[in-house]
Coordinates of C-alpha atoms and ligand atoms in Angstrom, one line a residue:
Chain A
X14 CA 10.2 -5.5 -44.5
X15 CA 7.4 -3.0 -44.1
X16 CA 3.9 -4.4 -43.4
X17 CA 2.1 -2.2 -45.9
X18 CA -1.3 -3.5 -44.9
X19 CA -1.1 -1.8 -41.5
X20 CA -2.7 1.5 -41.0
X21 CA -0.3 4.3 -41.7
X22 CA 1.0 6.0 -38.5
X23 CA 0.0 9.4 -39.8
X24 CA -2.8 10.0 -42.3
X25 CA -3.7 13.5 -43.6
X26 CA -6.9 14.0 -45.5
X27 CA -7.8 17.0 -47.6
X28 CA -6.1 19.4 -45.2
X29 CA -6.6 23.1 -45.6
X30 CA -5.1 25.9 -43.7
X31 CA -5.5 29.7 -44.1
X32 CA -3.8 32.5 -42.3
X33 CA -6.5 35.2 -42.6
X34 CA -7.2 35.5 -46.3
X35 CA -4.1 33.6 -47.3
X36 CA -4.6 29.9 -48.0
X37 CA -1.3 28.2 -47.3
X38 CA -2.4 24.5 -47.5
X39 CA -4.8 23.8 -50.3
X40 CA -6.0 20.3 -49.7
X41 CA -3.2 18.0 -48.7
X42 CA -3.4 14.2 -48.7
X43 CA -0.4 12.5 -47.2
X44 CA 0.5 9.3 -45.4
X45 CA 3.4 8.4 -43.2
X46 CA 4.0 4.7 -42.5
X47 CA 5.8 3.3 -39.6
X48 CA 9.5 3.2 -40.2
X49 CA 9.2 5.5 -43.2
X50 CA 11.7 8.3 -43.7
X51 CA 9.7 11.0 -45.5
X52 CA 11.5 14.0 -46.8
X53 CA 9.3 17.1 -47.5
X54 CA 10.9 19.4 -50.1
X55 CA 9.8 22.4 -52.0
X56 CA 10.4 26.1 -52.5
X57 CA 10.4 28.5 -49.6
X58 CA 6.8 29.6 -48.7
X59 CA 5.2 26.5 -50.1
X60 CA 3.7 25.5 -46.8
X61 CA 6.2 22.8 -45.6
X62 CA 6.6 24.1 -42.1
X63 CA 2.9 24.8 -41.7
X64 CA 2.1 21.2 -42.8
X65 CA 4.6 19.8 -40.3
X66 CA 3.3 22.0 -37.5
X67 CA -0.3 20.9 -38.0
X68 CA 0.7 17.3 -37.3
X69 CA 1.3 18.2 -33.6
X70 CA -1.2 21.1 -33.7
X71 CA 1.3 23.8 -33.0
X72 CA -0.8 25.2 -36.0
X73 CA -4.5 24.5 -36.0
X74 CA -6.2 23.7 -39.3
X75 CA -9.1 25.2 -41.2
X76 CA -10.6 21.9 -42.5
X77 CA -9.6 18.4 -43.2
X78 CA -8.4 15.6 -41.0
X79 CA -5.1 14.5 -39.4
X80 CA -5.0 11.0 -38.0
X81 CA -2.1 9.8 -35.8
X82 CA -1.9 6.2 -34.7
X83 CA -5.7 5.7 -35.0
X84 CA -6.6 9.0 -33.3
X85 CA -8.2 12.0 -34.9
X86 CA -5.6 14.7 -34.0
X87 CA -7.8 17.7 -34.8
X88 CA -10.9 16.4 -33.1
X89 CA -13.4 19.1 -32.3
X90 CA -13.3 19.2 -28.5
X91 CA -14.0 21.8 -25.8
X92 CA -10.8 23.7 -24.8
X93 CA -9.9 21.7 -21.7
X94 CA -10.5 18.3 -23.3
X95 CA -8.6 19.4 -26.4
X96 CA -5.6 20.4 -24.3
X97 CA -5.5 17.0 -22.6
X98 CA -6.0 15.2 -25.9
X99 CA -3.1 17.2 -27.4
X100 CA -0.7 16.8 -24.5
X101 CA -1.2 13.0 -24.7
X102 CA -0.6 13.0 -28.5
X103 CA 2.4 15.3 -28.4
X104 CA 4.3 13.0 -26.1
X105 CA 4.4 10.6 -29.0
X106 CA 5.4 13.2 -31.6
X107 CA 8.9 14.5 -31.2
X108 CA 9.7 17.8 -33.0
X109 CA 13.0 19.5 -33.8
X110 CA 13.1 23.1 -34.8
X111 CA 15.2 25.2 -37.2
X112 CA 16.3 27.5 -34.4
X113 CA 16.8 24.7 -31.8
X114 CA 14.6 26.4 -29.2
X115 CA 16.7 24.9 -26.4
X116 CA 15.7 26.2 -22.9
X117 CA 18.6 28.6 -22.2
X118 CA 18.2 28.6 -18.4
X119 CA 18.7 24.8 -18.3
X120 CA 21.8 22.7 -18.9
X121 CA 21.8 20.2 -21.7
X122 CA 20.9 17.5 -19.3
X123 CA 18.1 19.5 -17.7
X124 CA 16.7 20.3 -21.2
X125 CA 16.5 16.5 -21.8
X126 CA 15.1 15.5 -18.4
X127 CA 12.5 18.3 -18.0
X128 CA 9.5 16.8 -19.9
X129 CA 9.9 13.2 -18.8
X130 CA 10.1 14.3 -15.1
X131 CA 7.2 16.8 -15.4
X132 CA 5.0 14.2 -17.1
X133 CA 5.8 11.4 -14.6
X134 CA 7.3 9.2 -17.4
X135 CA 10.4 8.8 -15.3
X136 CA 11.7 9.6 -11.8
X137 CA 14.4 12.2 -11.6
X138 CA 17.1 9.5 -11.3
X139 CA 15.7 7.4 -14.2
X140 CA 15.3 10.5 -16.3
X141 CA 18.9 11.5 -15.7
X142 CA 20.2 8.1 -16.6
X143 CA 18.1 8.0 -19.7
X144 CA 19.2 11.6 -20.7
X145 CA 22.8 10.7 -20.2
X146 CA 22.3 7.7 -22.5
X147 CA 20.7 9.9 -25.1
X148 CA 23.4 12.6 -24.9
X149 CA 25.9 9.8 -25.4
X150 CA 24.0 8.6 -28.4
X151 CA 24.2 12.1 -30.0
X152 CA 27.9 12.3 -29.1
X153 CA 27.6 14.9 -26.3
X154 CA 28.3 12.9 -23.1
X155 CA 30.9 15.6 -22.1
X156 CA 28.5 18.4 -22.6
X157 CA 25.7 17.3 -20.2
X158 CA 26.3 20.1 -17.7
X159 CA 26.8 22.9 -20.3
X160 CA 24.3 25.7 -20.8
X161 CA 23.1 26.1 -24.4
X162 CA 25.0 29.5 -24.6
X163 CA 28.2 27.5 -24.4
X164 CA 27.4 25.0 -27.1
X165 CA 27.9 25.3 -30.9
X166 CA 24.9 25.3 -33.2
X167 CA 25.5 21.7 -34.1
X168 CA 25.7 20.7 -30.5
X169 CA 22.5 22.6 -29.6
X170 CA 20.6 20.8 -32.4
X171 CA 21.9 17.4 -31.2
X172 CA 20.7 18.2 -27.7
X173 CA 17.4 19.3 -29.1
X174 CA 17.1 15.9 -30.8
X175 CA 18.0 14.1 -27.5
X176 CA 15.4 16.2 -25.8
X177 CA 12.7 15.0 -28.2
X178 CA 13.9 11.4 -28.1
X179 CA 13.6 11.5 -24.3
X180 CA 9.8 11.2 -24.6
X181 CA 10.2 8.0 -26.6
X182 CA 8.1 9.3 -29.5
X183 CA 6.7 7.2 -32.3
X184 CA 7.6 9.8 -34.9
X185 CA 10.1 12.6 -35.2
X186 CA 9.4 15.8 -37.1
X187 CA 12.3 17.8 -38.3
X188 CA 11.8 21.4 -39.7
X189 CA 14.9 22.5 -41.6
X190 CA 17.1 21.5 -38.6
X191 CA 20.4 22.3 -40.4
X192 CA 19.5 25.5 -42.2
X193 CA 20.5 27.8 -39.3
X194 CA 23.9 26.1 -38.9
X195 CA 27.3 27.0 -40.2
X196 CA 28.1 24.7 -43.1
X197 CA 30.8 22.8 -41.3
X198 CA 28.3 21.9 -38.5
X199 CA 25.7 20.4 -40.8
X200 CA 27.4 17.0 -41.1
X201 CA 27.2 16.2 -37.4
X202 CA 23.5 16.8 -37.2
X203 CA 22.8 14.9 -40.4
X204 CA 24.8 12.0 -39.1
X205 CA 22.6 11.9 -36.0
X206 CA 19.5 11.9 -38.1
X207 CA 20.9 9.1 -40.3
X208 CA 21.6 7.1 -37.3
X209 CA 18.0 7.5 -36.1
X210 CA 16.9 6.4 -39.6
X211 CA 18.9 3.3 -39.4
X212 CA 17.2 2.5 -36.1
X213 CA 13.9 2.5 -38.0
X214 CA 12.6 5.7 -36.3
X215 CA 9.6 7.0 -38.3
X216 CA 10.7 10.5 -39.5
X217 CA 9.2 13.4 -41.4
X218 CA 12.0 15.7 -42.5
X219 CA 11.5 19.1 -44.0
X220 CA 14.8 19.9 -45.8
X221 CA 16.3 21.9 -48.5
X222 CA 19.3 19.6 -48.7
X223 CA 18.4 17.4 -51.6
X224 CA 21.5 15.3 -51.4
X225 CA 20.7 14.4 -47.8
X226 CA 17.1 13.7 -48.7
X227 CA 18.3 11.4 -51.6
X228 CA 20.7 9.6 -49.2
X229 CA 18.4 9.2 -46.2
X230 CA 14.7 9.3 -47.2
X231 CA 12.6 6.4 -48.3
X232 CA 10.0 8.6 -49.7
X233 CA 10.0 12.2 -51.1
X234 CA 7.1 14.6 -51.2
X235 CA 7.5 17.7 -53.3
X236 CA 5.2 20.6 -52.4
X237 CA 4.6 23.9 -54.1
X238 CA 2.1 26.6 -53.4
X239 CA 0.3 24.7 -50.7
X240 CA -0.2 21.5 -52.8
X241 CA 1.6 18.2 -53.1
X242 CA 2.9 18.2 -56.7
X243 CA 4.6 14.9 -56.8
X244 CA 5.8 12.1 -54.5
X245 CA 7.5 8.8 -54.7
X246 CA 10.8 7.1 -54.0
X247 CA 13.9 9.4 -54.1
X248 CA 15.2 7.9 -57.3
X249 CA 12.0 8.8 -59.1
X250 CA 11.2 12.2 -57.7
X251 CA 14.7 13.5 -57.6
X252 CA 16.2 11.9 -60.7
X253 CA 13.2 11.3 -63.0
X254 CA 10.5 13.7 -61.9
X255 CA 7.2 13.5 -63.8
X256 CA 6.0 17.0 -63.2
X257 CA 7.5 20.1 -65.0
X258 CA 7.2 22.0 -61.6
X259 CA 9.4 19.5 -59.9
X260 CA 12.0 19.6 -62.7
X261 CA 12.1 23.4 -62.5
X262 CA 12.6 23.3 -58.8
X263 CA 15.3 20.7 -59.0
X264 CA 17.2 22.5 -61.8
X265 CA 17.0 25.8 -59.9
X266 CA 18.3 24.2 -56.7
X267 CA 21.2 22.5 -58.4
X268 CA 22.1 25.6 -60.2
X269 CA 22.4 27.6 -56.9
Chain B
X8 CA 20.7 76.7 14.4
X9 CA 22.0 74.3 16.8
X10 CA 21.9 70.7 15.5
X11 CA 22.8 68.2 18.2
X12 CA 23.2 64.7 16.9
X13 CA 24.3 63.4 20.3
X14 CA 20.6 62.9 21.2
X15 CA 20.3 60.2 18.4
X16 CA 22.3 57.5 20.2
X17 CA 20.0 57.8 23.2
X18 CA 17.2 56.5 21.1
X19 CA 19.1 53.6 19.5
X20 CA 16.8 50.9 20.8
X21 CA 13.7 52.6 19.4
X22 CA 15.3 53.3 16.0
X23 CA 16.6 49.7 15.7
X24 CA 13.2 48.4 16.6
X25 CA 11.9 50.6 13.7
X26 CA 14.6 49.2 11.4
X27 CA 13.7 45.7 12.2
X28 CA 10.0 46.2 11.5
X29 CA 10.7 48.1 8.3
X30 CA 12.9 45.1 7.2
X31 CA 10.2 42.6 8.1
X32 CA 7.4 44.5 6.6
X33 CA 9.3 45.2 3.4
X34 CA 10.7 41.7 2.9
X35 CA 7.4 40.1 3.4
X36 CA 5.7 42.6 1.0
X37 CA 8.5 42.1 -1.6
X38 CA 8.0 38.3 -1.6
X39 CA 4.2 38.6 -1.8
X40 CA 4.3 41.3 -4.5
X41 CA 6.6 39.2 -6.7
X42 CA 4.7 36.0 -6.3
X43 CA 1.4 37.7 -6.8
X44 CA 2.8 39.8 -9.6
X45 CA 3.9 36.6 -11.5
X46 CA 0.5 35.1 -10.9
X47 CA -1.3 38.2 -12.1
X48 CA 0.9 38.4 -15.2
X49 CA 0.2 34.8 -16.2
X50 CA -3.5 35.3 -15.6
X51 CA -3.6 38.4 -17.7
X52 CA -2.0 36.6 -20.5
X53 CA -4.2 33.5 -20.2
X54 CA -7.4 32.8 -22.2
X55 CA -9.6 32.5 -19.2
X56 CA -11.7 35.7 -19.2
X57 CA -13.3 34.8 -15.9
X58 CA -9.9 35.1 -14.2
X59 CA -8.5 37.9 -16.3
X60 CA -11.2 40.3 -15.5
X61 CA -10.8 40.5 -11.7
X62 CA -7.1 40.8 -12.1
X63 CA -7.5 43.7 -14.6
X64 CA -9.9 45.4 -12.1
X65 CA -7.3 45.0 -9.2
X66 CA -4.7 46.4 -11.5
X67 CA -6.7 49.5 -12.4
X68 CA -7.6 50.2 -8.7
X69 CA -4.2 49.8 -7.3
X70 CA -2.4 51.7 -10.1
X71 CA -4.9 54.5 -10.3
X72 CA -5.1 55.5 -6.7
X73 CA -2.6 56.7 -4.0
X74 CA -0.9 54.1 -1.8
X75 CA -1.8 56.1 1.3
X76 CA -5.5 55.8 0.5
X77 CA -5.1 52.1 -0.2
X78 CA -3.6 51.7 3.3
X79 CA -6.5 53.6 4.9
X80 CA -9.1 51.5 3.0
X81 CA -7.5 48.2 3.8
X82 CA -7.0 49.1 7.5
X83 CA -10.0 51.3 8.5
X84 CA -12.4 50.6 5.6
X85 CA -12.3 46.8 5.9
X86 CA -12.7 47.2 9.7
X87 CA -16.0 48.9 9.1
X88 CA -17.1 45.9 7.1
X89 CA -16.2 43.7 10.0
X90 CA -12.8 42.6 8.8
X91 CA -10.4 43.6 11.6
X92 CA -6.9 43.3 10.5
X93 CA -4.0 44.5 12.6
X94 CA -2.1 47.4 11.2
X95 CA 0.9 45.3 10.3
X96 CA -1.1 42.8 8.3
X97 CA -3.1 45.6 6.6
X98 CA 0.2 47.3 5.7
X99 CA 1.6 44.1 4.2
X100 CA -1.5 43.5 2.2
X101 CA -1.7 47.0 0.8
X102 CA 2.0 47.2 -0.1
X103 CA 1.9 43.7 -1.6
X104 CA -1.1 44.4 -3.8
X105 CA 0.1 47.9 -4.8
X106 CA 3.5 46.6 -5.9
X107 CA 2.2 43.3 -7.3
X108 CA 0.2 45.3 -9.9
X109 CA 3.4 47.0 -11.1
X110 CA 5.4 43.9 -10.9
X111 CA 2.8 42.1 -13.0
X112 CA 3.1 44.7 -15.7
X113 CA 6.9 44.3 -15.8
X114 CA 6.7 40.5 -15.8
X115 CA 4.0 40.5 -18.4
X116 CA 6.2 42.5 -20.8
X117 CA 9.0 40.1 -19.9
X118 CA 6.9 37.1 -20.8
X119 CA 5.8 38.7 -24.1
X120 CA 9.5 39.3 -25.0
X121 CA 10.3 35.6 -24.7
X122 CA 10.5 33.9 -28.2
X123 CA 7.3 31.9 -28.8
X124 CA 9.6 29.1 -30.0
X125 CA 10.3 28.5 -26.3
X126 CA 6.7 27.9 -25.4
X127 CA 6.1 25.8 -28.5
X128 CA 9.2 23.7 -27.9
X129 CA 7.8 22.9 -24.4
X130 CA 4.3 22.2 -25.6
X131 CA 5.7 20.0 -28.4
X132 CA 7.0 17.7 -25.7
X133 CA 3.5 17.2 -24.3
X134 CA 3.7 19.4 -21.2
X135 CA 0.7 21.5 -20.2
X136 CA 0.3 25.3 -20.7
X137 CA 0.9 25.9 -17.0
X138 CA 3.9 23.7 -16.9
X139 CA 5.4 25.4 -19.9
X140 CA 4.8 28.8 -18.4
X141 CA 6.1 27.8 -15.0
X142 CA 9.2 25.9 -16.1
X143 CA 10.2 27.5 -19.3
X144 CA 8.7 31.0 -20.0
X145 CA 8.3 32.7 -16.6
X146 CA 11.8 31.8 -15.3
X147 CA 13.4 33.4 -18.4
X148 CA 11.1 36.4 -18.3
X149 CA 12.0 36.9 -14.6
X150 CA 15.7 36.7 -15.4
X151 CA 15.2 39.4 -18.1
X152 CA 13.3 41.8 -15.9
X153 CA 15.3 41.3 -12.8
X154 CA 16.8 44.9 -13.0
X155 CA 13.3 46.4 -13.4
X156 CA 11.9 44.4 -10.6
X157 CA 14.9 45.3 -8.5
X158 CA 14.0 49.0 -8.9
X159 CA 10.4 48.3 -7.8
X160 CA 11.8 46.6 -4.6
X161 CA 13.9 49.7 -3.9
X162 CA 10.8 51.8 -4.3
X163 CA 8.8 49.4 -2.1
X164 CA 11.4 49.7 0.7
X165 CA 11.1 53.5 0.6
X166 CA 7.3 53.6 0.3
X167 CA 6.9 51.3 3.3
X168 CA 7.4 54.5 5.3
X169 CA 3.7 55.4 4.5
X170 CA 2.6 52.4 6.7
X171 CA 3.5 54.6 9.6
X172 CA 0.2 56.5 8.9
X173 CA -1.8 53.5 10.1
X174 CA 0.3 53.1 13.2
X175 CA 2.8 50.4 12.4
X176 CA 5.9 51.0 14.5
X177 CA 8.4 50.9 11.6
X178 CA 11.3 53.2 11.1
X179 CA 9.4 56.4 10.2
X180 CA 7.0 56.1 13.1
X181 CA 9.9 55.2 15.5
X182 CA 11.6 58.4 14.4
X183 CA 8.4 60.4 15.1
X184 CA 8.2 58.8 18.5
X185 CA 11.7 59.8 19.2
X186 CA 11.0 63.3 18.1
X187 CA 8.0 63.6 20.4
X188 CA 10.2 62.6 23.2
X189 CA 13.1 64.9 22.4
X190 CA 11.7 67.7 20.3
X191 CA 14.5 67.2 17.8
X192 CA 12.8 66.7 14.4
X193 CA 15.6 67.5 12.2
X194 CA 18.1 65.2 13.9
X195 CA 15.8 62.2 13.9
X196 CA 14.4 62.7 10.4
X197 CA 17.9 62.8 9.1
X198 CA 18.9 59.8 11.2
X199 CA 15.9 57.9 9.7
X200 CA 16.8 59.0 6.2
X201 CA 20.4 57.7 6.7
X202 CA 19.0 54.4 8.0
X203 CA 16.7 54.0 5.0
X204 CA 19.7 54.8 2.8
X205 CA 21.8 52.2 4.5
X206 CA 19.0 49.6 4.1
X207 CA 18.8 50.4 0.4
X208 CA 22.6 50.0 0.0
X209 CA 22.2 46.5 1.4
X210 CA 19.3 45.8 -0.8
X211 CA 21.1 47.0 -3.9
X212 CA 24.0 44.7 -3.1
X213 CA 21.6 41.8 -2.8
X214 CA 20.0 42.7 -6.1
X215 CA 23.3 42.9 -7.8
X216 CA 24.1 39.4 -6.7
X217 CA 20.8 38.1 -7.9
X218 CA 21.2 39.9 -11.2
X219 CA 24.6 38.3 -11.7
X220 CA 23.2 34.9 -11.0
X221 CA 20.4 35.4 -13.4
X222 CA 22.8 36.6 -16.1
X223 CA 25.2 33.7 -15.5
X224 CA 23.1 31.0 -17.2
X225 CA 22.9 32.8 -20.5
Ligands
LIG26 N1 1.8 32.6 -38.5 C1 1.6 32.9 -39.7 N2 0.8 34.0 -40.0 C2 0.6 34.4 -41.3 N3 1.2 33.8 -42.4 C3 2.0 32.7 -42.2 C4 2.3 32.3 -40.8 N4 3.1 31.2 -40.9 C5 3.4 31.0 -42.2 N5 2.7 32.0 -43.0 C6 2.8 32.0 -44.4 O1 2.4 30.8 -44.9 C7 3.2 30.5 -46.1 C8 3.8 29.2 -45.9 O2 4.8 29.3 -44.9 P1 5.7 28.0 -44.4 O3 4.8 26.9 -44.1 O4 6.6 28.5 -43.4 O5 6.5 27.6 -45.8 P2 7.8 26.8 -45.9 O6 8.1 26.2 -44.6 O7 7.6 25.9 -47.0 O8 8.9 27.8 -46.3 C9 4.1 31.7 -46.3 O9 3.5 32.5 -47.3 C10 4.1 32.3 -45.0 O10 4.4 33.7 -45.1
LIG27 MG1 9.8 26.4 -43.4

């Protein structure tokens, strides 16, 4: 099914990142192939969010390389050129955040149409039509004209997913998108992500929900202390881990 | 003491003329001071030192010196340098800049109080820094600081009286003109004060409506 000979969509090489004296990523090598559903797991503070955010350069890096679709993401450019370069890249990299970050002064529909209209991807009418289609897809047709303050957490997160999809990205990055939700709202967001996975969207999912990762992901990466400890298919990493560090993490997590 | 307010209605036309120009002068200055204030705020938060520095300098000058002197400098001082502005224009410029600097400080604090996740969410969609500021950050910041900006607008309306010093025929100068014709200072100063107060009541109502609209969406 997957053409494994093709260049991976994302390729990360010996990536290092420090916040002041604190080294958070200590040489990461990782690949994401087209259509792959990669789940990134690991203890809190291990650098998962930071790694995800370097991919679209919300976080810059100290050294190493990030390649996206044949382009060096962290190319060393003068400020203006870098901004243009990043704007072009970010259109193709959707991101969904733990705390939704919906624009509170815009309706659900306006949240979804803002970027496509600003960037000239669609006319206002096209963007609206497209946004209504996406809101329908995430099950929120009837909430298009609601402001975020009147939506539940699960609804907000689904609008945020629609907002990212409106740019027609080649990959979607999810950073613990259900961990700020009440437990009864987690399912609806997970179902939306599963639906995307079934449509062959390339996805990188940071999650602490091991069951969801096992059900959805095609590849699991386990990180600890800024390093990738172990990776492989879910059956291997989650059921028969090779590393003691992974076993300890899984045991602790299941014990909780 | 014999106060005689019956002299006031005789000067109605003159006073209404003054009210009209106070309103025009103030509303124009309000609009400019808000737009400039937002621009100054964004510039002072930007990474362009070449832009930031002049705005910082304007801010020091207009915060650190009296408005009355600023009016004199813009009107008489610039004339000496060959830039002849009429008194009304000079008044609008000085008032706008003076209040823009304060508005900028308020708006800047408002911008800094917006969760950085808002900016990052916008940038993650591929929109530029300026687009993210203009569409996402600044509108929210403005909504948050509407009450504080409203207070500045009320101050501006009252401080516009100083423009009488360079000869703009606004409410204060009309009152003085009426006094020189009738020799009734107390009556006309009180009448002018009442008119300023009435204008402020109207302004406060308008601000309340704007505040309610700003709050509605959240
Ligand atoms: N902006 C920042 N400044 C300083 N330290 C940070 C910053 N962001 C994250 N860190 C630190 O980097 C480490 C990794 O954080 P993070 O990537 O959020 O981990 P995870 O998502 O796996 O919980 C933590 O020790 C965290 O405190
Ligand atoms: Mg995290």
